[in-house]
């Protein structure tokens, strides 16, 4: 994605300029891959439906979308919720094994399994909602992997819902079919979890794309004050890292130019007062604090201290980063 951070417009196969989202999709897609047209059509339609439901295309602040992403938590919400059903359902499987080994004396284990199945289902509903919101902003190979990740985890959820119904209908909740469906659910959620890990660790989905940026311990001159326009984003480079600077009256604000969500070029984004909007997925950041105001981004932008000395604007990475 690094070639998207320059100011040259990308063009498609027909030579026409591409919109920001299209450029991201084109770069994110793997050239050697041959995705199924049917899968791509399903993904396109599903993403559009999800965006309509969560309000991705509405005017800011898009509170429901930001709620699902975890902007209020300053951390992606989906991973936190997804751990609960996985842990609950594994524990349920252990309880099921216990009562299957000793059905009479260990009947308590069947009821315990049913209780943790309920906990897992409740948390999984939230994990599905937040996962769909995150997936709606994905492209290319990560989108395809995410689709299978979601299908497997949704299958596990359905298996556990049926399993719970069977348990509730059985005396002391001792239902052999319910337990068998639970074991199948563990297999599905395990494979789904593996694919979730592939998205994060293999494809960098949802990671802070500014986490590895180099910082500087001393102020570095970036440009003369006379060349700094007011109320316009200016892209500069500090210690090899792209940074955007905003001059508002006599005050200066500076944050990393690389969007923490997916690496989008904030210097190509739109400015509204002291807020910049990423051109890729619409994340909005405060130029003053670097904090995300609207998802999908949940992590703050690295912030820079600014001073003016001898007619030059100088920047230094803020100590909090």
mmCIF file of C-alpha atoms in Angstrom:
data_model
loop_
_atom_site.group_PDB
_atom_site.id
_atom_site.type_symbol
_atom_site.label_atom_id
_atom_site.label_comp_id
_atom_site.label_asym_id
_atom_site.label_seq_id
_atom_site.Cartn_x
_atom_site.Cartn_y
_atom_site.Cartn_z
ATOM 1 C CA UNK A 1 0.000 0.000 0.000
ATOM 2 C CA UNK A 2 2.992 2.272 0.223
ATOM 3 C CA UNK A 3 2.588 3.389 -3.375
ATOM 4 C CA UNK A 4 -0.754 4.921 -2.441
ATOM 5 C CA UNK A 5 0.816 7.435 -0.113
ATOM 6 C CA UNK A 6 2.119 9.615 -2.923
ATOM 7 C CA UNK A 7 0.030 12.291 -4.565
ATOM 8 C CA UNK A 8 -0.183 10.702 -7.994
ATOM 9 C CA UNK A 9 -3.649 9.564 -9.022
ATOM 10 C CA UNK A 10 -4.030 5.827 -9.612
ATOM 11 C CA UNK A 11 -5.683 4.709 -12.826
ATOM 12 C CA UNK A 12 -7.534 1.571 -13.797
ATOM 13 C CA UNK A 13 -7.120 -0.696 -16.786
ATOM 14 C CA UNK A 14 -9.117 1.700 -18.936
ATOM 15 C CA UNK A 15 -6.917 4.632 -17.965
ATOM 16 C CA UNK A 16 -9.632 6.344 -15.902
ATOM 17 C CA UNK A 17 -8.761 7.651 -12.430
ATOM 18 C CA UNK A 18 -9.777 5.361 -9.581
ATOM 19 C CA UNK A 19 -11.622 6.473 -6.458
ATOM 20 C CA UNK A 20 -9.843 6.021 -3.121
ATOM 21 C CA UNK A 21 -11.726 2.853 -2.178
ATOM 22 C CA UNK A 22 -11.151 1.366 -5.629
ATOM 23 C CA UNK A 23 -7.423 2.096 -5.424
ATOM 24 C CA UNK A 24 -7.291 0.309 -2.096
ATOM 25 C CA UNK A 25 -9.161 -2.665 -3.468
ATOM 26 C CA UNK A 26 -6.882 -2.869 -6.508
ATOM 27 C CA UNK A 27 -3.687 -2.745 -4.473
ATOM 28 C CA UNK A 28 -4.971 -5.047 -1.728
ATOM 29 C CA UNK A 29 -5.997 -7.774 -4.159
ATOM 30 C CA UNK A 30 -3.380 -10.421 -4.927
ATOM 31 C CA UNK A 31 -2.541 -10.306 -8.681
ATOM 32 C CA UNK A 32 -1.847 -14.024 -8.890
ATOM 33 C CA UNK A 33 -5.119 -15.032 -7.235
ATOM 34 C CA UNK A 34 -8.183 -16.065 -9.235
ATOM 35 C CA UNK A 35 -11.111 -15.516 -6.871
ATOM 36 C CA UNK A 36 -14.461 -17.043 -7.729
ATOM 37 C CA UNK A 37 -16.763 -14.482 -9.395
ATOM 38 C CA UNK A 38 -19.658 -15.898 -7.357
ATOM 39 C CA UNK A 39 -17.780 -15.373 -4.078
ATOM 40 C CA UNK A 40 -16.906 -11.833 -5.108
ATOM 41 C CA UNK A 41 -20.519 -11.039 -5.984
ATOM 42 C CA UNK A 42 -21.740 -12.471 -2.697
ATOM 43 C CA UNK A 43 -19.131 -10.461 -0.816
ATOM 44 C CA UNK A 44 -20.006 -7.258 -2.669
ATOM 45 C CA UNK A 45 -23.704 -7.630 -1.948
ATOM 46 C CA UNK A 46 -23.201 -8.611 1.669
ATOM 47 C CA UNK A 47 -20.847 -5.722 2.317
ATOM 48 C CA UNK A 48 -23.279 -3.220 0.817
ATOM 49 C CA UNK A 49 -26.079 -4.609 2.981
ATOM 50 C CA UNK A 50 -23.957 -4.419 6.133
ATOM 51 C CA UNK A 51 -22.861 -0.869 5.362
ATOM 52 C CA UNK A 52 -26.478 0.158 4.911
ATOM 53 C CA UNK A 53 -27.480 -1.375 8.257
ATOM 54 C CA UNK A 54 -24.623 0.097 10.295
ATOM 55 C CA UNK A 55 -24.726 3.455 8.523
ATOM 56 C CA UNK A 56 -21.311 3.476 6.859
ATOM 57 C CA UNK A 57 -22.547 5.825 4.145
ATOM 58 C CA UNK A 58 -24.305 8.237 6.481
ATOM 59 C CA UNK A 59 -22.933 11.575 7.567
ATOM 60 C CA UNK A 60 -20.574 11.630 10.581
ATOM 61 C CA UNK A 61 -20.382 10.851 13.401
ATOM 62 C CA UNK A 62 -21.916 7.442 12.460
ATOM 63 C CA UNK A 63 -22.262 6.427 16.110
ATOM 64 C CA UNK A 64 -23.650 2.922 15.558
ATOM 65 C CA UNK A 65 -20.804 2.002 13.215
ATOM 66 C CA UNK A 66 -18.242 3.437 15.637
ATOM 67 C CA UNK A 67 -19.880 1.540 18.510
ATOM 68 C CA UNK A 68 -19.491 -1.783 16.690
ATOM 69 C CA UNK A 69 -15.880 -1.106 15.746
ATOM 70 C CA UNK A 70 -14.928 -0.166 19.323
ATOM 71 C CA UNK A 71 -13.982 3.500 18.850
ATOM 72 C CA UNK A 72 -15.290 4.208 22.368
ATOM 73 C CA UNK A 73 -13.008 1.464 23.733
ATOM 74 C CA UNK A 74 -9.924 2.735 21.843
ATOM 75 C CA UNK A 75 -9.455 -0.884 20.770
ATOM 76 C CA UNK A 76 -11.156 -3.212 18.253
ATOM 77 C CA UNK A 77 -14.236 -4.691 19.952
ATOM 78 C CA UNK A 78 -14.575 -7.882 17.916
ATOM 79 C CA UNK A 79 -11.480 -9.716 19.274
ATOM 80 C CA UNK A 80 -12.583 -9.041 22.848
ATOM 81 C CA UNK A 81 -16.058 -10.474 22.289
ATOM 82 C CA UNK A 82 -14.920 -13.422 20.167
ATOM 83 C CA UNK A 83 -12.770 -14.840 22.979
ATOM 84 C CA UNK A 84 -15.824 -15.352 25.204
ATOM 85 C CA UNK A 85 -17.766 -17.869 23.054
ATOM 86 C CA UNK A 86 -14.602 -19.786 22.184
ATOM 87 C CA UNK A 87 -13.700 -20.190 25.854
ATOM 88 C CA UNK A 88 -17.287 -20.930 26.881
ATOM 89 C CA UNK A 89 -17.841 -23.593 24.256
ATOM 90 C CA UNK A 90 -14.543 -25.347 24.978
ATOM 91 C CA UNK A 91 -15.516 -25.474 28.658
ATOM 92 C CA UNK A 92 -18.945 -26.817 27.649
ATOM 93 C CA UNK A 93 -17.251 -29.606 25.693
ATOM 94 C CA UNK A 94 -15.219 -30.547 28.781
ATOM 95 C CA UNK A 95 -18.400 -30.677 30.902
ATOM 96 C CA UNK A 96 -20.098 -32.788 28.228
ATOM 97 C CA UNK A 97 -17.249 -35.293 28.303
ATOM 98 C CA UNK A 98 -17.533 -35.493 32.103
ATOM 99 C CA UNK A 99 -21.254 -36.324 32.161
ATOM 100 C CA UNK A 100 -20.945 -38.696 29.207
ATOM 101 C CA UNK A 101 -18.324 -40.672 31.143
ATOM 102 C CA UNK A 102 -20.473 -40.767 34.308
ATOM 103 C CA UNK A 103 -24.098 -39.912 33.354
ATOM 104 C CA UNK A 104 -25.591 -40.453 36.812
ATOM 105 C CA UNK A 105 -23.141 -39.018 39.351
ATOM 106 C CA UNK A 106 -22.011 -36.256 36.969
ATOM 107 C CA UNK A 107 -25.435 -35.010 35.874
ATOM 108 C CA UNK A 108 -24.411 -31.620 37.263
ATOM 109 C CA UNK A 109 -21.886 -31.368 34.439
ATOM 110 C CA UNK A 110 -24.663 -31.506 31.828
ATOM 111 C CA UNK A 111 -26.394 -28.509 33.407
ATOM 112 C CA UNK A 112 -23.084 -26.695 33.717
ATOM 113 C CA UNK A 113 -22.439 -27.329 30.019
ATOM 114 C CA UNK A 114 -25.822 -25.843 29.170
ATOM 115 C CA UNK A 115 -25.115 -22.709 31.221
ATOM 116 C CA UNK A 116 -21.790 -21.978 29.529
ATOM 117 C CA UNK A 117 -23.370 -22.709 26.127
ATOM 118 C CA UNK A 118 -25.863 -19.913 26.874
ATOM 119 C CA UNK A 119 -23.025 -17.567 27.836
ATOM 120 C CA UNK A 120 -21.204 -18.420 24.609
ATOM 121 C CA UNK A 121 -24.283 -17.840 22.450
ATOM 122 C CA UNK A 122 -24.930 -14.420 24.024
ATOM 123 C CA UNK A 123 -21.342 -13.305 23.445
ATOM 124 C CA UNK A 124 -21.267 -14.806 19.947
ATOM 125 C CA UNK A 125 -24.193 -12.632 18.866
ATOM 126 C CA UNK A 126 -22.125 -9.569 19.728
ATOM 127 C CA UNK A 127 -19.040 -11.067 18.082
ATOM 128 C CA UNK A 128 -20.973 -11.665 14.863
ATOM 129 C CA UNK A 129 -22.282 -8.076 14.783
ATOM 130 C CA UNK A 130 -18.869 -6.520 15.411
ATOM 131 C CA UNK A 131 -17.122 -8.943 13.066
ATOM 132 C CA UNK A 132 -19.484 -8.094 10.217
ATOM 133 C CA UNK A 133 -18.864 -4.398 10.789
ATOM 134 C CA UNK A 134 -15.092 -4.896 10.613
ATOM 135 C CA UNK A 135 -15.357 -7.186 7.581
ATOM 136 C CA UNK A 136 -17.459 -4.664 5.658
ATOM 137 C CA UNK A 137 -14.328 -2.496 5.254
ATOM 138 C CA UNK A 138 -12.079 -5.286 3.964
ATOM 139 C CA UNK A 139 -10.862 -5.991 0.412
ATOM 140 C CA UNK A 140 -9.201 -8.637 -1.698
ATOM 141 C CA UNK A 141 -7.655 -11.691 -0.075
ATOM 142 C CA UNK A 142 -8.443 -10.564 3.461
ATOM 143 C CA UNK A 143 -12.097 -10.168 2.484
ATOM 144 C CA UNK A 144 -12.246 -13.721 1.108
ATOM 145 C CA UNK A 145 -10.557 -15.165 4.184
ATOM 146 C CA UNK A 146 -12.841 -13.124 6.398
ATOM 147 C CA UNK A 147 -15.905 -14.459 4.595
ATOM 148 C CA UNK A 148 -14.962 -18.066 5.401
ATOM 149 C CA UNK A 149 -14.010 -17.041 8.933
ATOM 150 C CA UNK A 150 -17.463 -15.563 9.422
ATOM 151 C CA UNK A 151 -19.298 -18.477 7.809
ATOM 152 C CA UNK A 152 -17.573 -21.034 10.033
ATOM 153 C CA UNK A 153 -18.192 -19.054 13.201
ATOM 154 C CA UNK A 154 -21.824 -18.439 12.214
ATOM 155 C CA UNK A 155 -22.190 -22.174 11.614
ATOM 156 C CA UNK A 156 -20.825 -22.820 15.090
ATOM 157 C CA UNK A 157 -23.346 -20.353 16.533
ATOM 158 C CA UNK A 158 -26.247 -22.096 14.780
ATOM 159 C CA UNK A 159 -25.029 -25.498 15.969
ATOM 160 C CA UNK A 160 -24.934 -24.285 19.548
ATOM 161 C CA UNK A 161 -28.379 -22.712 19.332
ATOM 162 C CA UNK A 162 -29.839 -26.057 18.189
ATOM 163 C CA UNK A 163 -27.740 -27.814 20.817
ATOM 164 C CA UNK A 164 -29.181 -25.585 23.534
ATOM 165 C CA UNK A 165 -32.746 -26.267 22.415
ATOM 166 C CA UNK A 166 -32.104 -30.025 22.609
ATOM 167 C CA UNK A 167 -30.486 -29.698 26.041
ATOM 168 C CA UNK A 168 -33.390 -27.697 27.460
ATOM 169 C CA UNK A 169 -35.838 -30.387 26.327
ATOM 170 C CA UNK A 170 -33.916 -33.222 27.992
ATOM 171 C CA UNK A 171 -34.119 -34.225 31.698
ATOM 172 C CA UNK A 172 -31.291 -32.548 33.652
ATOM 173 C CA UNK A 173 -30.198 -31.123 30.275
ATOM 174 C CA UNK A 174 -28.531 -34.465 29.441
ATOM 175 C CA UNK A 175 -28.917 -34.552 25.668
ATOM 176 C CA UNK A 176 -26.560 -36.749 23.668
ATOM 177 C CA UNK A 177 -27.532 -35.098 20.326
ATOM 178 C CA UNK A 178 -27.011 -31.709 21.970
ATOM 179 C CA UNK A 179 -23.544 -32.711 23.108
ATOM 180 C CA UNK A 180 -22.646 -34.057 19.661
ATOM 181 C CA UNK A 181 -23.728 -30.796 18.020
ATOM 182 C CA UNK A 182 -21.626 -28.994 20.604
ATOM 183 C CA UNK A 183 -18.547 -31.005 19.651
ATOM 184 C CA UNK A 184 -19.187 -30.146 15.988
ATOM 185 C CA UNK A 185 -19.479 -26.502 17.012
ATOM 186 C CA UNK A 186 -16.071 -26.624 18.693
ATOM 187 C CA UNK A 187 -14.534 -27.939 15.472
ATOM 188 C CA UNK A 188 -16.182 -25.176 13.416
ATOM 189 C CA UNK A 189 -15.174 -22.372 15.778
ATOM 190 C CA UNK A 190 -11.617 -23.720 15.983
ATOM 191 C CA UNK A 191 -11.170 -23.646 12.214
ATOM 192 C CA UNK A 192 -12.841 -20.232 12.122
ATOM 193 C CA UNK A 193 -10.457 -19.010 14.803
ATOM 194 C CA UNK A 194 -7.498 -20.222 12.753
ATOM 195 C CA UNK A 195 -8.707 -18.188 9.794
ATOM 196 C CA UNK A 196 -9.189 -15.187 12.068
ATOM 197 C CA UNK A 197 -5.570 -15.515 13.119
ATOM 198 C CA UNK A 198 -4.539 -15.727 9.464
ATOM 199 C CA UNK A 199 -6.300 -12.429 8.809
ATOM 200 C CA UNK A 200 -4.537 -10.666 11.682
ATOM 201 C CA UNK A 201 -1.081 -12.229 11.602
ATOM 202 C CA UNK A 202 -0.894 -13.186 7.927
ATOM 203 C CA UNK A 203 -2.657 -10.274 6.271
ATOM 204 C CA UNK A 204 -2.414 -7.537 8.914
ATOM 205 C CA UNK A 205 -6.174 -7.029 9.200
ATOM 206 C CA UNK A 206 -7.128 -4.826 12.127
ATOM 207 C CA UNK A 207 -3.585 -4.117 13.312
ATOM 208 C CA UNK A 208 -2.297 -0.617 14.059
ATOM 209 C CA UNK A 209 -0.592 0.363 10.799
ATOM 210 C CA UNK A 210 1.328 3.172 12.497
ATOM 211 C CA UNK A 211 2.699 1.019 15.329
ATOM 212 C CA UNK A 212 6.125 0.499 13.728
ATOM 213 C CA UNK A 213 6.742 4.031 12.580
ATOM 214 C CA UNK A 214 10.084 5.466 13.578
ATOM 215 C CA UNK A 215 10.087 8.307 16.084
ATOM 216 C CA UNK A 216 12.597 11.087 16.674
ATOM 217 C CA UNK A 217 13.854 12.198 20.099
ATOM 218 C CA UNK A 218 14.958 15.640 18.946
ATOM 219 C CA UNK A 219 13.098 18.325 17.038
ATOM 220 C CA UNK A 220 13.572 18.135 13.274
ATOM 221 C CA UNK A 221 13.057 21.069 10.911
ATOM 222 C CA UNK A 222 10.561 20.204 8.192
ATOM 223 C CA UNK A 223 9.716 23.435 6.344
ATOM 224 C CA UNK A 224 9.855 27.243 6.568
ATOM 225 C CA UNK A 225 6.939 28.958 8.309
ATOM 226 C CA UNK A 226 6.524 31.210 5.258
ATOM 227 C CA UNK A 227 5.672 28.168 3.111
ATOM 228 C CA UNK A 228 3.050 26.773 5.514
ATOM 229 C CA UNK A 229 -0.491 27.594 4.332
ATOM 230 C CA UNK A 230 -3.223 28.139 6.896
ATOM 231 C CA UNK A 231 -6.102 25.657 7.322
ATOM 232 C CA UNK A 232 -4.642 23.192 4.829
ATOM 233 C CA UNK A 233 -3.095 19.785 5.381
ATOM 234 C CA UNK A 234 0.611 19.740 4.598
ATOM 235 C CA UNK A 235 2.525 16.479 4.217
ATOM 236 C CA UNK A 236 6.076 16.434 5.572
ATOM 237 C CA UNK A 237 8.567 13.708 6.492
ATOM 238 C CA UNK A 238 9.993 13.355 9.994
ATOM 239 C CA UNK A 239 12.684 10.724 10.649
ATOM 240 C CA UNK A 240 11.552 8.968 7.476
ATOM 241 C CA UNK A 241 7.888 8.940 8.586
ATOM 242 C CA UNK A 242 5.129 10.800 6.698
ATOM 243 C CA UNK A 243 3.331 13.334 8.903
ATOM 244 C CA UNK A 244 0.515 15.793 8.253
ATOM 245 C CA UNK A 245 0.719 19.294 9.721
ATOM 246 C CA UNK A 246 -2.137 21.749 10.140
ATOM 247 C CA UNK A 247 -1.774 25.444 10.869
ATOM 248 C CA UNK A 248 -4.802 27.028 12.542
ATOM 249 C CA UNK A 249 -4.062 30.668 13.303
ATOM 250 C CA UNK A 250 -0.898 30.737 15.377
ATOM 251 C CA UNK A 251 -1.270 27.091 16.464
ATOM 252 C CA UNK A 252 0.124 24.004 14.768
ATOM 253 C CA UNK A 253 -1.026 20.391 15.009
ATOM 254 C CA UNK A 254 0.670 17.307 13.591
ATOM 255 C CA UNK A 255 -0.149 13.592 13.485
ATOM 256 C CA UNK A 256 1.062 10.606 11.481
ATOM 257 C CA UNK A 257 -0.100 10.620 7.867
ATOM 258 C CA UNK A 258 -0.625 6.834 7.851
ATOM 259 C CA UNK A 259 -4.107 5.820 9.000
ATOM 260 C CA UNK A 260 -3.874 3.369 11.886
ATOM 261 C CA UNK A 261 -6.783 1.327 10.525
ATOM 262 C CA UNK A 262 -5.505 0.201 7.127
ATOM 263 C CA UNK A 263 -2.611 2.489 6.238
ATOM 264 C CA UNK A 264 -4.592 5.020 4.208
ATOM 265 C CA UNK A 265 -2.884 8.325 3.281
ATOM 266 C CA UNK A 266 -4.437 10.978 5.510
ATOM 267 C CA UNK A 267 -2.700 13.709 3.526
ATOM 268 C CA UNK A 268 -5.098 12.826 0.701
ATOM 269 C CA UNK A 269 -8.083 13.017 3.037
ATOM 270 C CA UNK A 270 -10.537 15.825 3.629
ATOM 271 C CA UNK A 271 -10.229 18.463 6.354
ATOM 272 C CA UNK A 272 -13.166 19.796 8.345
ATOM 273 C CA UNK A 273 -12.006 22.232 10.993
ATOM 274 C CA UNK A 274 -9.528 20.290 13.094
ATOM 275 C CA UNK A 275 -10.720 16.864 11.892
ATOM 276 C CA UNK A 276 -9.260 14.839 9.017
ATOM 277 C CA UNK A 277 -11.168 12.052 7.251
ATOM 278 C CA UNK A 278 -9.279 9.094 5.777
ATOM 279 C CA UNK A 279 -9.943 8.724 2.018
ATOM 280 C CA UNK A 280 -10.127 4.929 2.189
ATOM 281 C CA UNK A 281 -12.734 4.000 4.813
ATOM 282 C CA UNK A 282 -13.916 7.295 6.264
ATOM 283 C CA UNK A 283 -12.210 7.100 9.662
ATOM 284 C CA UNK A 284 -12.090 10.572 11.246
ATOM 285 C CA UNK A 285 -9.274 11.783 13.512
ATOM 286 C CA UNK A 286 -8.762 14.840 15.672
ATOM 287 C CA UNK A 287 -5.667 16.758 14.546
ATOM 288 C CA UNK A 288 -5.292 18.030 18.117
ATOM 289 C CA UNK A 289 -5.263 14.704 19.976
ATOM 290 C CA UNK A 290 -4.862 12.110 17.213
ATOM 291 C CA UNK A 291 -7.829 10.195 18.652
ATOM 292 C CA UNK A 292 -10.293 8.506 16.286
ATOM 293 C CA UNK A 293 -13.731 10.111 16.255
ATOM 294 C CA UNK A 294 -15.427 7.765 13.781
ATOM 295 C CA UNK A 295 -14.649 4.136 12.919
ATOM 296 C CA UNK A 296 -13.495 1.832 11.546
ATOM 297 C CA UNK A 297 -10.237 3.109 13.097
ATOM 298 C CA UNK A 298 -10.010 2.553 16.849
ATOM 299 C CA UNK A 299 -6.347 3.350 17.511
ATOM 300 C CA UNK A 300 -5.047 6.902 17.927
ATOM 301 C CA UNK A 301 -2.711 8.442 15.372
ATOM 302 C CA UNK A 302 0.848 9.071 16.640
ATOM 303 C CA UNK A 303 1.035 12.750 17.593
ATOM 304 C CA UNK A 304 3.884 15.209 17.113
ATOM 305 C CA UNK A 305 4.939 18.232 19.136
ATOM 306 C CA UNK A 306 5.403 21.330 16.977
ATOM 307 C CA UNK A 307 7.512 24.408 17.578
ATOM 308 C CA UNK A 308 8.737 27.331 15.469
ATOM 309 C CA UNK A 309 12.402 28.317 15.669
ATOM 310 C CA UNK A 310 14.373 30.673 13.406
ATOM 311 C CA UNK A 311 11.536 30.782 10.908
ATOM 312 C CA UNK A 312 11.363 26.974 10.605
ATOM 313 C CA UNK A 313 8.642 24.545 11.672
ATOM 314 C CA UNK A 314 10.150 21.740 13.767
ATOM 315 C CA UNK A 315 8.500 18.460 14.789
ATOM 316 C CA UNK A 316 9.245 15.808 17.386
ATOM 317 C CA UNK A 317 7.326 12.611 18.130
ATOM 318 C CA UNK A 318 5.193 13.064 21.246
ATOM 319 C CA UNK A 319 6.414 11.192 24.322
ATOM 320 C CA UNK A 320 3.140 9.240 24.629
ATOM 321 C CA UNK A 321 3.944 7.230 21.484
#
